CSV table of N, CA and C in Angstrom, one decimal:
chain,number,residue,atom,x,y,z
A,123,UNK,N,70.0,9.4,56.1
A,123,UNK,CA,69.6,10.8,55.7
A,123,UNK,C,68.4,10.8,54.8
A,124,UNK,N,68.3,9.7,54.1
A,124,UNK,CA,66.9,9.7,53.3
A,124,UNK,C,65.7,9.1,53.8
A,125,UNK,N,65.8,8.6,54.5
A,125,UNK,CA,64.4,8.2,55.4
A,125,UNK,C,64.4,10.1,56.4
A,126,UNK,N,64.9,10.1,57.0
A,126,UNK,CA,65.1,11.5,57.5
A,126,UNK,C,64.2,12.6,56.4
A,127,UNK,N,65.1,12.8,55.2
A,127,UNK,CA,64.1,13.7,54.4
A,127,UNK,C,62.4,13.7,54.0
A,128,UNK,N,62.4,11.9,53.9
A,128,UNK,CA,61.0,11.4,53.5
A,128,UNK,C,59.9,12.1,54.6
A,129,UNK,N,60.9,12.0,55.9
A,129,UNK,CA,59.9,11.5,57.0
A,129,UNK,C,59.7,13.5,56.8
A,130,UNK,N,60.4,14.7,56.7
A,130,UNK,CA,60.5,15.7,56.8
A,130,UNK,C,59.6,16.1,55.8
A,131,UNK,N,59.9,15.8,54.0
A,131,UNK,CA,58.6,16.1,52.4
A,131,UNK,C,57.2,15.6,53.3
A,132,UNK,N,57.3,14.5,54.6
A,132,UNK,CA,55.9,14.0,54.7
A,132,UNK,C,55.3,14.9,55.8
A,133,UNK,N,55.9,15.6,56.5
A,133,UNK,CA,55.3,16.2,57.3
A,133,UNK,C,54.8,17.8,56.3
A,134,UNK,N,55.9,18.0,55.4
A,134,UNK,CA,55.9,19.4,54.9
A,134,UNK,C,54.3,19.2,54.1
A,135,UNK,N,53.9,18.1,53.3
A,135,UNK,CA,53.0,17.7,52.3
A,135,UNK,C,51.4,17.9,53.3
A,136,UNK,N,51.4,17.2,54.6
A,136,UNK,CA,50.7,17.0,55.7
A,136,UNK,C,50.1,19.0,56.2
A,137,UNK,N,51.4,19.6,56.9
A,137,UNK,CA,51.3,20.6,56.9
A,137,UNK,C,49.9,21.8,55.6
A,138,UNK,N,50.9,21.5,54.8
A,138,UNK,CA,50.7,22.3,53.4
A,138,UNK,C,48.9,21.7,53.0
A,139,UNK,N,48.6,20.6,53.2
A,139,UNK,CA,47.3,20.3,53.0
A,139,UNK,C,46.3,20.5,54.2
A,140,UNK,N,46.6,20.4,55.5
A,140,UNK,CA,46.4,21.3,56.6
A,140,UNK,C,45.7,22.8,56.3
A,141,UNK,N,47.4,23.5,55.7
A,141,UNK,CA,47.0,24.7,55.9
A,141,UNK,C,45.5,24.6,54.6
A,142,UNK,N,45.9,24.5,53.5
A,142,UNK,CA,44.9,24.5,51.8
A,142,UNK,C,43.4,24.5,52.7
A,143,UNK,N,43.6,23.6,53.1
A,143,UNK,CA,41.8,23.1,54.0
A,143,UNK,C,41.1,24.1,54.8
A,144,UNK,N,42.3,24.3,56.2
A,144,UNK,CA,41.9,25.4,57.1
A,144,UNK,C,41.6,26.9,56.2
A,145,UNK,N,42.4,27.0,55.2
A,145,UNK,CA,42.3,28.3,55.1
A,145,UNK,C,41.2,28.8,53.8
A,146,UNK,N,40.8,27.4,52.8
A,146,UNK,CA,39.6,27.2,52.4
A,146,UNK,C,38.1,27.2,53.3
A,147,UNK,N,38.4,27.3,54.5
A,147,UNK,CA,37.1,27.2,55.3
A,147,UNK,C,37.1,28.1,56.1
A,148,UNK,N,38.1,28.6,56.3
A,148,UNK,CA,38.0,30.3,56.7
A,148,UNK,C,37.6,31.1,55.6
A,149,UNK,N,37.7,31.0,54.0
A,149,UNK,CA,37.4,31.6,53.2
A,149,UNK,C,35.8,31.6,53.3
A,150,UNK,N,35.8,30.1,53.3
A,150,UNK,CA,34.1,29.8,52.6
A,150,UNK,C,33.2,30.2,54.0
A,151,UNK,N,33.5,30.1,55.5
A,151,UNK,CA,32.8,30.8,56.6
A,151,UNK,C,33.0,32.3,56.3
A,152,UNK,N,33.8,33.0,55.3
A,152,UNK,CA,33.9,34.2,55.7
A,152,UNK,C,33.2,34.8,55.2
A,153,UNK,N,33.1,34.2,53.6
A,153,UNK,CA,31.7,34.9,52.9
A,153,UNK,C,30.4,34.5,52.9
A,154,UNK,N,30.0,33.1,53.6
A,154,UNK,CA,28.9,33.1,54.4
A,154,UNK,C,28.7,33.3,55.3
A,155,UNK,N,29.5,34.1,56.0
A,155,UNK,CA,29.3,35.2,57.5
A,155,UNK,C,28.6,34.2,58.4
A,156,UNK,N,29.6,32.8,58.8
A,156,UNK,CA,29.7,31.7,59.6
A,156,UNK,C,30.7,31.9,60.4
A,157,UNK,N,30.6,32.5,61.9
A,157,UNK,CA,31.9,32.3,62.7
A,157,UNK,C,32.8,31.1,63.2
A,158,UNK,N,33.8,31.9,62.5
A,158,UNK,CA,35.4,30.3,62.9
A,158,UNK,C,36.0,30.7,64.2
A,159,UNK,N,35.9,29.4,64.6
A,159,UNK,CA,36.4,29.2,65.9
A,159,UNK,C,37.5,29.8,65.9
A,160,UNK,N,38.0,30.1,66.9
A,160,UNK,CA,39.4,30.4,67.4
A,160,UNK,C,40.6,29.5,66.9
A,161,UNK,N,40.4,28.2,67.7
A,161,UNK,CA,40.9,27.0,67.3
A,161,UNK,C,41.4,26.5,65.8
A,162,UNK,N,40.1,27.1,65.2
A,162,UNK,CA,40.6,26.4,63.2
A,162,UNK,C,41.3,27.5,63.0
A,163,UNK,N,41.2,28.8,63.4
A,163,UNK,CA,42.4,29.8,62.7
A,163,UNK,C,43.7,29.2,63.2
A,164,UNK,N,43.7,29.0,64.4
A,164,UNK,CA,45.4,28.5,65.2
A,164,UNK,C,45.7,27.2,64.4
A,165,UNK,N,45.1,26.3,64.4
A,165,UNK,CA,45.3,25.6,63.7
A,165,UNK,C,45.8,25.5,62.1
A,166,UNK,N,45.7,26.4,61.3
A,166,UNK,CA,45.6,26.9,60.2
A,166,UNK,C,46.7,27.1,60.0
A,167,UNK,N,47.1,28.7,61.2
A,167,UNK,CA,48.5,29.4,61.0
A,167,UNK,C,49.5,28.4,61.7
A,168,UNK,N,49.2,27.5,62.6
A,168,UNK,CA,50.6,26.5,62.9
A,168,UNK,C,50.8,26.0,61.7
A,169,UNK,N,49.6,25.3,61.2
A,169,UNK,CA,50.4,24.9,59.9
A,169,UNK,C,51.1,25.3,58.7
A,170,UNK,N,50.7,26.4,58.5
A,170,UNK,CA,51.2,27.0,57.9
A,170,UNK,C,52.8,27.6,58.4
A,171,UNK,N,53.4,28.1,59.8
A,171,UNK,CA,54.5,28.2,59.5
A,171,UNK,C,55.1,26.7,60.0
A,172,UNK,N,54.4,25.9,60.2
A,172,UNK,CA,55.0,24.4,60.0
A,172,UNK,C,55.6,24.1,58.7
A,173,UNK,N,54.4,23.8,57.7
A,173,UNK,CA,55.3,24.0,56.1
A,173,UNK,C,56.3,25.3,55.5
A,174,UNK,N,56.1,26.6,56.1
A,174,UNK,CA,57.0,27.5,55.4
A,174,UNK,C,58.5,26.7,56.5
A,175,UNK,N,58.9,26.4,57.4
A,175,UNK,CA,59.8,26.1,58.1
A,175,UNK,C,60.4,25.0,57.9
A,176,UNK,N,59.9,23.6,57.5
A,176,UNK,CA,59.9,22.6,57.0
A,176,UNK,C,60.7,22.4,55.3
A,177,UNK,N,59.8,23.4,54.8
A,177,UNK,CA,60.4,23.9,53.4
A,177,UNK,C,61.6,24.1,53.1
A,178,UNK,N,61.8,25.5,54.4
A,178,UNK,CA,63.0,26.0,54.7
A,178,UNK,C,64.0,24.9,55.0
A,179,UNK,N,63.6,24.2,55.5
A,179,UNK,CA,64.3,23.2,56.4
A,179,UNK,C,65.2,22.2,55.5
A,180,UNK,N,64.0,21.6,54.8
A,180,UNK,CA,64.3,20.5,53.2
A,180,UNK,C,65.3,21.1,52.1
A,181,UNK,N,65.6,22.7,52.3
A,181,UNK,CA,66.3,23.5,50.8
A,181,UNK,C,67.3,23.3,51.7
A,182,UNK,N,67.5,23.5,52.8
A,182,UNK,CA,69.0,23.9,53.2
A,182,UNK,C,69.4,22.6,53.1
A,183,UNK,N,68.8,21.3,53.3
A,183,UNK,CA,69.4,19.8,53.4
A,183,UNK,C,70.1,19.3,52.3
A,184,UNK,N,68.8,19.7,51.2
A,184,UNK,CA,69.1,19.4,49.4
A,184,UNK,C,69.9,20.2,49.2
A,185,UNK,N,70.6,21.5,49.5
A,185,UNK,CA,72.1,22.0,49.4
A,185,UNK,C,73.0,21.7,49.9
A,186,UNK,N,72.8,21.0,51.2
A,186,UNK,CA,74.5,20.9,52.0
A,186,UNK,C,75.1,19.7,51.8
């Protein structure tokens, strides 16, 4: 079960730095009026509910 959680904190950590990145360079294309691909938004928002789900995922574990 604890390799299990590691391997779970490593994807959530992975995700969550994902999203920080994507969504730092949607910021910084947004206010120098640089168009973002399609792709880096999708990219972005998977990650992002990848770590909110993941999160979710890890609290219910460290409770039961």
């Amino acid at each position: 079960m604890t390799f299990i959680k590691f391997l779970l904190n490593a994807v959530t950590v992975l995700a969550a730095l994902i999203t920080i990145v994507g969504n730092a360079w949607i910021l910084f294309a947004t206010i120098r009026k640089i168009p973002v691909s399609r792709r880096a938004s999708v990219i972005s928002f998977v990650s992002l509910i990848v770590m909110v789900v993941m999160s979710v995922v890890l609290d219910w574990l460290h409770w039961r």
